[in-house]
Amino acid sequence: MSLNAGDTAWVLASAALVMLMTPGLAFFYGGMVRSKSVLNMLMLNFISLAVITVLWALFGFSLSFGNDVGGGLLGNLDWAGLTEGVGKLAGFGTDENPWPGADALPVLAFAMFQLMFAIITPALISGAIADRAKFWSWVVFLVLWGTVVYFPVAHWVFSFDGFIGADASGGWIANDLKALDFAGGTAVHINAGAAALALAIILGKRKGWPKETPRPHNVPFVLLGASLLWFGWYGFNAGSALAASDTAALAFTNTTVATAAAVLGWLITEQLKFGKPTTLGAASGAVAGLVAITPACGYVDIWGALAIGVIAGVVCALAVALKFKLGLDDSLDVVGIHLVGGLIGTILIGFFSNLDVNTASLGDNGLLYGGGFTQLGRQIVAAGAVLVYSFVLTLVIGLLIKATIGFRVSEEAEVIGIDEAEHKETAYDFGGFGGGSSSEAARPATKTSADTLEGSKA
Amino acid sequence: MSLNAGDTAWVLASAALVMLMTPGLAFFYGGMVRSKSVLNMLMLNFISLAVITVLWALFGFSLSFGNDVGGGLLGNLDWAGLTEGVGKLAGFGTDENPWPGADALPVLAFAMFQLMFAIITPALISGAIADRAKFWSWVVFLVLWGTVVYFPVAHWVFSFDGFIGADASGGWIANDLKALDFAGGTAVHINAGAAALALAIILGKRKGWPKETPRPHNVPFVLLGASLLWFGWYGFNAGSALAASDTAALAFTNTTVATAAAVLGWLITEQLKFGKPTTLGAASGAVAGLVAITPACGYVDIWGALAIGVIAGVVCALAVALKFKLGLDDSLDVVGIHLVGGLIGTILIGFFSNLDVNTASLGDNGLLYGGGFTQLGRQIVAAGAVLVYSFVLTLVIGLLIKATIGFRVSEEAEVIGIDEAEHKETAYDFGGFGGGSSSEAARPATKTSADTLEGSKA
Amino acid sequence: MSLNAGDTAWVLASAALVMLMTPGLAFFYGGMVRSKSVLNMLMLNFISLAVITVLWALFGFSLSFGNDVGGGLLGNLDWAGLTEGVGKLAGFGTDENPWPGADALPVLAFAMFQLMFAIITPALISGAIADRAKFWSWVVFLVLWGTVVYFPVAHWVFSFDGFIGADASGGWIANDLKALDFAGGTAVHINAGAAALALAIILGKRKGWPKETPRPHNVPFVLLGASLLWFGWYGFNAGSALAASDTAALAFTNTTVATAAAVLGWLITEQLKFGKPTTLGAASGAVAGLVAITPACGYVDIWGALAIGVIAGVVCALAVALKFKLGLDDSLDVVGIHLVGGLIGTILIGFFSNLDVNTASLGDNGLLYGGGFTQLGRQIVAAGAVLVYSFVLTLVIGLLIKATIGFRVSEEAEVIGIDEAEHKETAYDFGGFGGGSSSEAARPATKTSADTLEGSKA
Amino acid sequence: MKLVTAIIKPFTLDDVKAALEQVGVLGMTVSEVQGYGRQKGHTEVYRGAEYSVDFVPKVKLEVLVDDTLGDKVVEAVVEAARTGKIGDGKVWVTPVDTVVRVRTGERGTDAL
Amino acid sequence: MKLVTAIIKPFTLDDVKAALEQVGVLGMTVSEVQGYGRQKGHTEVYRGAEYSVDFVPKVKLEVLVDDTLGDKVVEAVVEAARTGKIGDGKVWVTPVDTVVRVRTGERGTDAL
Amino acid sequence: MKLVTAIIKPFTLDDVKAALEQVGVLGMTVSEVQGYGRQKGHTEVYRGAEYSVDFVPKVKLEVLVDDTLGDKVVEAVVEAARTGKIGDGKVWVTPVDTVVRVRTGERGTDAL
Ligand SMILES: Nc1ncnc2c1ncn2[C@@H]1O[C@H](COP(=O)(O)OP(=O)(O)O)[C@@H](O)[C@H]1O
Ligand SMILES: Nc1ncnc2c1ncn2[C@@H]1O[C@H](COP(=O)(O)OP(=O)(O)O)[C@@H](O)[C@H]1O
Ligand SMILES: Nc1ncnc2c1ncn2[C@@H]1O[C@H](COP(=O)(O)OP(=O)(O)O)[C@@H](O)[C@H]1O
């Protein structure tokens, strides 16, 4: 009943892989904005690593995975501070292998793996408010949203009875409703997508949008980001098996197949509708596929993965056009890809769930596998619950911030560029005037720094 | 007889690492082309992830690793669709540990690891036809080449008797000829290099070449790509041990040592011949070393790795000049690095094979280790067989595509740039006119999208 | 007593992760310099992979981890050539599990993991001499510094009694002094920081500095580099547990928490002193936190990690200004971040060491955990010893190189740009004149190469 | 023939272009320039060191026009480029001896 | 003295440079510009939204010449830059009062 | 009015700017250009293939001045930009008919 080194190795590696997804997302998003706001975009993502980690250590992990306080709605504070977790194991017991079972992990390894999910989820939202959000207001948003929206929802979806402790009790969606979500279609993607919709409404359109929609300033960065996301997503999905097991291999396979199918689906849609397959489309299709297969990767067979992938690729490629009809400046299509993709994957489980490939599944077979409508119903309830909860609470949080410290930069800041306005930086200097500095002399930095040091003494 | 979690963890991690190599290759290549064709270069690589994955799931894995249909030439279709593989194990049996042995893996984990090899091999070819290939023609090429060339050759080289099943029979090179190729010097590098030679001939020179050979538009991207390749290559080589074993550690060590030696070999050659060591040379030397050690990494000792590395670095640094003598526009030196490097590594095994470091080797000691000429002969036969098979069939496929849908873009498209012509995109917009959009107003996107949506209804 | 596959999988994965840190560092540094010296910066880092690897295989590993020659100062040459290590195991024995114990690893896996530390340490130094170091002089420096400084210091700190062999004896800091350094606060960061100080003095200020301090030419690259460093650092720190164990999970957790806290600490300091939080600051804060937690990550609880992170973030954000007061052109703040951060982490262990979270620790509790001053004293001695040894010997090596082959490029080379002068390359060509080559015709490359081939025959 | 040269704020280019089409100008050449004048630059901060950017990004517009059209074009540009804030830029007119259209070899007004 | 200015297609620069050397021009200054005129730009598509690029990349050439050489230089450029397709560009000549070579302070023709 | 145009070495820009302020010039417009002349370019090597860069990066300076100030400005630039090495550049003066300040519509000297 002791720690399984192979499984622990895989979960630690997966945690590192998922950590890399947030910088990956930063470049995926950062490449899409104009060159004078790329740094702000990178920062909105990167700062999530810092803010959410601290919350997680203090109370986030505990709220998400502590023993349920009732109704499967929230965890208690037993694990606040995380130090409690040192030396403890977690796992699932079986008759021959009572808790923590044969695949026991250090609680801290599990906590770190799950932390990375908590970090990237709010980061996903940032794409909806590119070029115009105040940095510190976003930091406040991260604190509130993580606490009020993500931690509870993670408890609902990811906290299983009898995992963190022999008789620990978890969240309602996972254990009572028995909706299936292998790696976070609801808690991560629908959750972030619904929040993105709310923030896009609250912050409003960028100056000049849609007449002057900027084009991506660095498409290779977009593809670099998408590639790092794809790479890290293996930790996200296959790591969610929490063991180096056959289920992990299945999740890995389905993730790859669905993503590949989605890329083809998106590109063919582009070819038919716009005449050419684009690089931005390939990157977007990959992310759409990864999003859609996330909840399903451990519960469907390869045919299911193929179907989910193609559908996600085609539908998302069409969905990104809706924002123009709605006049909604969801700048980088978080709704069109993460909300739509998350819904596709979560709901299609109701059709493709196949218990033959995952005997440990708590759910039923899908509609196409003789399971009737039961599972489909559960999936819709879970998706709807998370969507509504996230959208409503994000509206509240967003309006609160807007009303108090303000959420959007000045119009002037938008014109000169948010990087200069919010971060006093310029992303690139490709040697204007053969080296830059000659035309732009730095004030005697010594003096400056001296001053500021004085200043700090004062 | 059950699954080994440690080995599975390593193979899953390795599969993810090898997946990352294809985007790495995309940046290695993409940085070398001019800025108006970088997106096309990235796409030729990235699309391989999508196309080959779907083929692999449908029939590719089965053709490569299904039971031999006869003569060790091709696998059968028992595994078509891959879903067959769920819950199954693979491994090597021994007397005390009958099949699947002590290092058993999920078949799907092995299938995913091998898939990544199938993806990057055709991607390697793309470097020979930079700036001028039609995107969809390349997609067709991937489908045909994967099916007719890669899947059979992978069977010859990578399919071992008694692995996928207790009495499964595999390919002729691995089991009958007993040539040694630890991670794909023949099936991957010679294969891709020979195909690159064929395609470079078929597509012909770029406009203005060699008088106007463009310089790399983004050397840092080249080094980024080379670094991701090096990183991922640990999965490629050490992962090919299919276990977290001493052999994996040996492969890891030899990979590192040979690559380091090759970088030094290339840079010193540059210093002596051209007066300066270049960044492009360092990146190229690393790849040359990685290529050359690939077949040998599990069969030679550290001295062998050093020798192979230095030789590969020096010889490839000279070999890249040949294309100018031959008037062959192998744009990014796929022949000079992958074909030459692959031959070096594959054949030098005949000199450096050392059974002391790998008791499981099916081969003999090399010439320098008292093994005589036997192994050298086998290596030459294997290398020659793959080279000829790949070159001839690639010629046929290439000519077929050229004769039907055409393989090359119009001269005009080449002049304005293939990114604009084939993908309707521009890679970079560094704020021309201090922000880009002001000088290049987007047509009311609402209108546009509306149109296109109409269009889709029609 | 045989090899533990799970632990081996984790250590191999960690070795690959740490390898990626050096390219990550190259981009972290490379983005900070001006566009006409980015390639040289990348090369100074990348070449360390090549040079140190070869030294390591030949004698470096042996000098560091071979049996102690006396006084815990240096290892012997038993492992020279590394081939000795094939098939051997390493680990720690216990009463129930005599050497190599339950977590045995292949010696080569350990050797590769440690190699990556030996590679990145000298690479860190390069940031102090940006824009002005002769490439080949730097290569010579790497050879001498690795041999005379790093290998001995690694022996002092990382070579534990009874690991590489049942009765192997290691270094004085680890075994006699019993100072705690989990992953290299002394051997890596203080060591590199002190050396950076020495080289900055020897090479002197860049032309025009500080009046014309260039600004970073590519801030996204800086963040990309910091992100790859953070990702790879999980191998660095959690991998240093040399097992997929609870201690690895603790190190992983502390690494994440401290880094997050440091980012916030740095950004808040910037906000208060300079009015805005910058992207460069976020990246720098992350690195500062990673540096400071490195020695402590396996010995402190989460509260300790939080404290160390915040302190490192704030102090380093202030420390980087000192160079202007001192008139020392430590171009990329290696002293301000690695020396200062390394000292913070190493010494704070004396306050925060908590034996409850690491029962295998050879040290005592820290001052704040009832351990009195003992451990604090040891930490100070260890830090001081490495600092002085590295600073003095680096001065000697640096002066030697300066006096013989010279260490700095000509002033003219500095003005036109070191990339052109030292590497005959230009980092970027974003299609000036709509495609570059038209305005910059390549000399008939055929001719050229022909010449040079002739040349080689001569 | 005259050459009208204008230094304007980048984001006004679209309006200026439109205004020029109004007065019948069929072509123009623009480029990115850096301006120095009453409008000041800005400062940035990198690891605590201030970095002051003295120049302001501007767009330079060059329009060849028939003598008769000169003033109308100047007016059009000035109107369209004006925001009333410091840094709006300058417009100046210089004499041109001859203009040739490369494609046809046409000279003078026909070349426009 | 005269200043010959030419707006040409980027890929013709090499030929133009050669042609100028033919007629004895020893130096020139070139820069990247964006052109607008009869030759239209192109459109791109990003996630289904069309993005139209109105300007065409051109190269601007400036050559100071002795009065006597003016016409020959104009001819040389026009010949070398002509492809016959729309967008070949313009060449114009403007008067110059004085030219000074910075290095020596020489004036007029000696400064070239 | 006169337009003083100067082609100088990039790293001399700061000194030239200072020198101009000395003689009371309040504004200027600068841009990146590529120069060709006596000063030769350099060659690079990529995988053994030589790549020769014929042009040298220069900075172009444009200053509108009052007729009276013309010569002083030319002097100031020439002095400040001179390094004595080949490639220091050229300065030339061209006549200007009118100058308008966009913000105010002021003309002539008042526009500067
Ligand atoms: N004397 C001059 N010569 C050339 N260009 C000038 C001159 N003065 C100003 N400019 C250009 O005009 C721009 C605006 O001038 P500025 O003095 O900042 O504002 P305003 O024109 O509103 O007074 C400057 O950025 C510069 O590009
Ligand atoms: N009136 C003008 N003033 C300045 N430049 C012009 C003018 N008309 C055209 N140009 C420049 O000449 C280029 C070619 O002009 P265009 O009308 O497209 O083709 P063509 O000269 O063959 O008729 C344009 O891209 C622009 O840069
Ligand atoms: N005839 C010319 N017309 C326009 N610009 C010129 C001319 N000759 C030289 N230049 C510019 O002046 C720069 C310096 O000229 P060059 O002949 O290299 O050195 P120098 O002026 O010291 O003799 C060139 O790089 C080019 O930009």
PDB file of C-alpha atoms and ligand atoms in Angstrom, chain E residues 25-29 62-64 101 103 112, chain F residues 7 34-39 56 58 85-90 92, ligand 3:
ATOM      1  CA  VAL E  25      26.897  56.800 -60.389  1.00  0.00           C
ATOM      2  CA  LEU E  26      29.078  55.950 -57.421  1.00  0.00           C
ATOM      3  CA  GLY E  27      26.631  56.196 -54.603  1.00  0.00           C
ATOM      4  CA  MET E  28      22.987  56.165 -53.666  1.00  0.00           C
ATOM      5  CA  THR E  29      20.645  55.943 -50.710  1.00  0.00           C
ATOM      6  CA  GLU E  62      17.736  58.763 -53.951  1.00  0.00           C
ATOM      7  CA  VAL E  63      20.653  59.726 -56.142  1.00  0.00           C
ATOM      8  CA  LEU E  64      22.459  63.049 -56.108  1.00  0.00           C
ATOM      9  CA  ARG E 101      30.580  65.472 -48.235  1.00  0.00           C
ATOM     10  CA  ARG E 103      34.050  63.475 -44.323  1.00  0.00           C
ATOM     11  CA  LEU E 112      29.684  62.897 -54.882  1.00  0.00           C
TER      12      LEU E 112
ATOM     13  CA  ILE F   7      22.760  60.996 -44.593  1.00  0.00           C
ATOM     14  CA  GLN F  34      20.533  51.921 -46.509  1.00  0.00           C
ATOM     15  CA  GLY F  35      23.534  53.526 -48.069  1.00  0.00           C
ATOM     16  CA  TYR F  36      25.700  52.579 -51.007  1.00  0.00           C
ATOM     17  CA  GLY F  37      28.949  54.269 -51.903  1.00  0.00           C
ATOM     18  CA  ARG F  38      32.657  54.132 -51.262  1.00  0.00           C
ATOM     19  CA  GLN F  39      32.137  52.479 -47.905  1.00  0.00           C
ATOM     20  CA  VAL F  56      25.378  49.999 -45.101  1.00  0.00           C
ATOM     21  CA  LYS F  58      22.593  54.932 -42.372  1.00  0.00           C
ATOM     22  CA  LYS F  85      36.353  57.765 -42.040  1.00  0.00           C
ATOM     23  CA  ILE F  86      34.860  56.773 -45.378  1.00  0.00           C
ATOM     24  CA  GLY F  87      31.093  56.603 -45.162  1.00  0.00           C
ATOM     25  CA  ASP F  88      30.442  59.710 -43.108  1.00  0.00           C
ATOM     26  CA  GLY F  89      27.748  60.677 -45.559  1.00  0.00           C
ATOM     27  CA  LYS F  90      26.324  63.663 -47.364  1.00  0.00           C
ATOM     28  CA  TRP F  92      22.369  68.654 -49.120  1.00  0.00           C
TER      29      TRP F  92
HETATM   30  N1  LIG G   3      25.288  60.170 -55.172  1.00  0.00           N
HETATM   31  C1  LIG G   3      24.674  59.908 -54.002  1.00  0.00           C
HETATM   32  N2  LIG G   3      23.353  60.134 -53.885  1.00  0.00           N
HETATM   33  C2  LIG G   3      22.706  59.886 -52.728  1.00  0.00           C
HETATM   34  N3  LIG G   3      23.335  59.410 -51.635  1.00  0.00           N
HETATM   35  C3  LIG G   3      24.667  59.166 -51.699  1.00  0.00           C
HETATM   36  C4  LIG G   3      25.394  59.383 -52.876  1.00  0.00           C
HETATM   37  N4  LIG G   3      26.692  59.030 -52.650  1.00  0.00           N
HETATM   38  C5  LIG G   3      26.757  58.604 -51.356  1.00  0.00           C
HETATM   39  N5  LIG G   3      25.542  58.667 -50.777  1.00  0.00           N
HETATM   40  C6  LIG G   3      25.201  58.333 -49.389  1.00  0.00           C
HETATM   41  O1  LIG G   3      26.270  58.720 -48.552  1.00  0.00           O
HETATM   42  C7  LIG G   3      26.774  57.606 -47.845  1.00  0.00           C
HETATM   43  C8  LIG G   3      28.262  57.739 -47.676  1.00  0.00           C
HETATM   44  O2  LIG G   3      28.889  57.782 -48.938  1.00  0.00           O
HETATM   45  P1  LIG G   3      30.312  57.039 -49.187  1.00  0.00           P
HETATM   46  O3  LIG G   3      30.715  57.256 -50.623  1.00  0.00           O
HETATM   47  O4  LIG G   3      30.190  55.638 -48.699  1.00  0.00           O
HETATM   48  O5  LIG G   3      31.318  57.754 -48.205  1.00  0.00           O
HETATM   49  P2  LIG G   3      31.806  59.274 -48.275  1.00  0.00           P
HETATM   50  O6  LIG G   3      30.562  60.117 -48.323  1.00  0.00           O
HETATM   51  O7  LIG G   3      32.610  59.461 -47.028  1.00  0.00           O
HETATM   52  O8  LIG G   3      32.629  59.367 -49.523  1.00  0.00           O
HETATM   53  C9  LIG G   3      26.372  56.411 -48.662  1.00  0.00           C
HETATM   54  O9  LIG G   3      26.229  55.278 -47.822  1.00  0.00           O
HETATM   55  C10 LIG G   3      25.028  56.853 -49.236  1.00  0.00           C
HETATM   56  O10 LIG G   3      23.993  56.637 -48.293  1.00  0.00           O
END
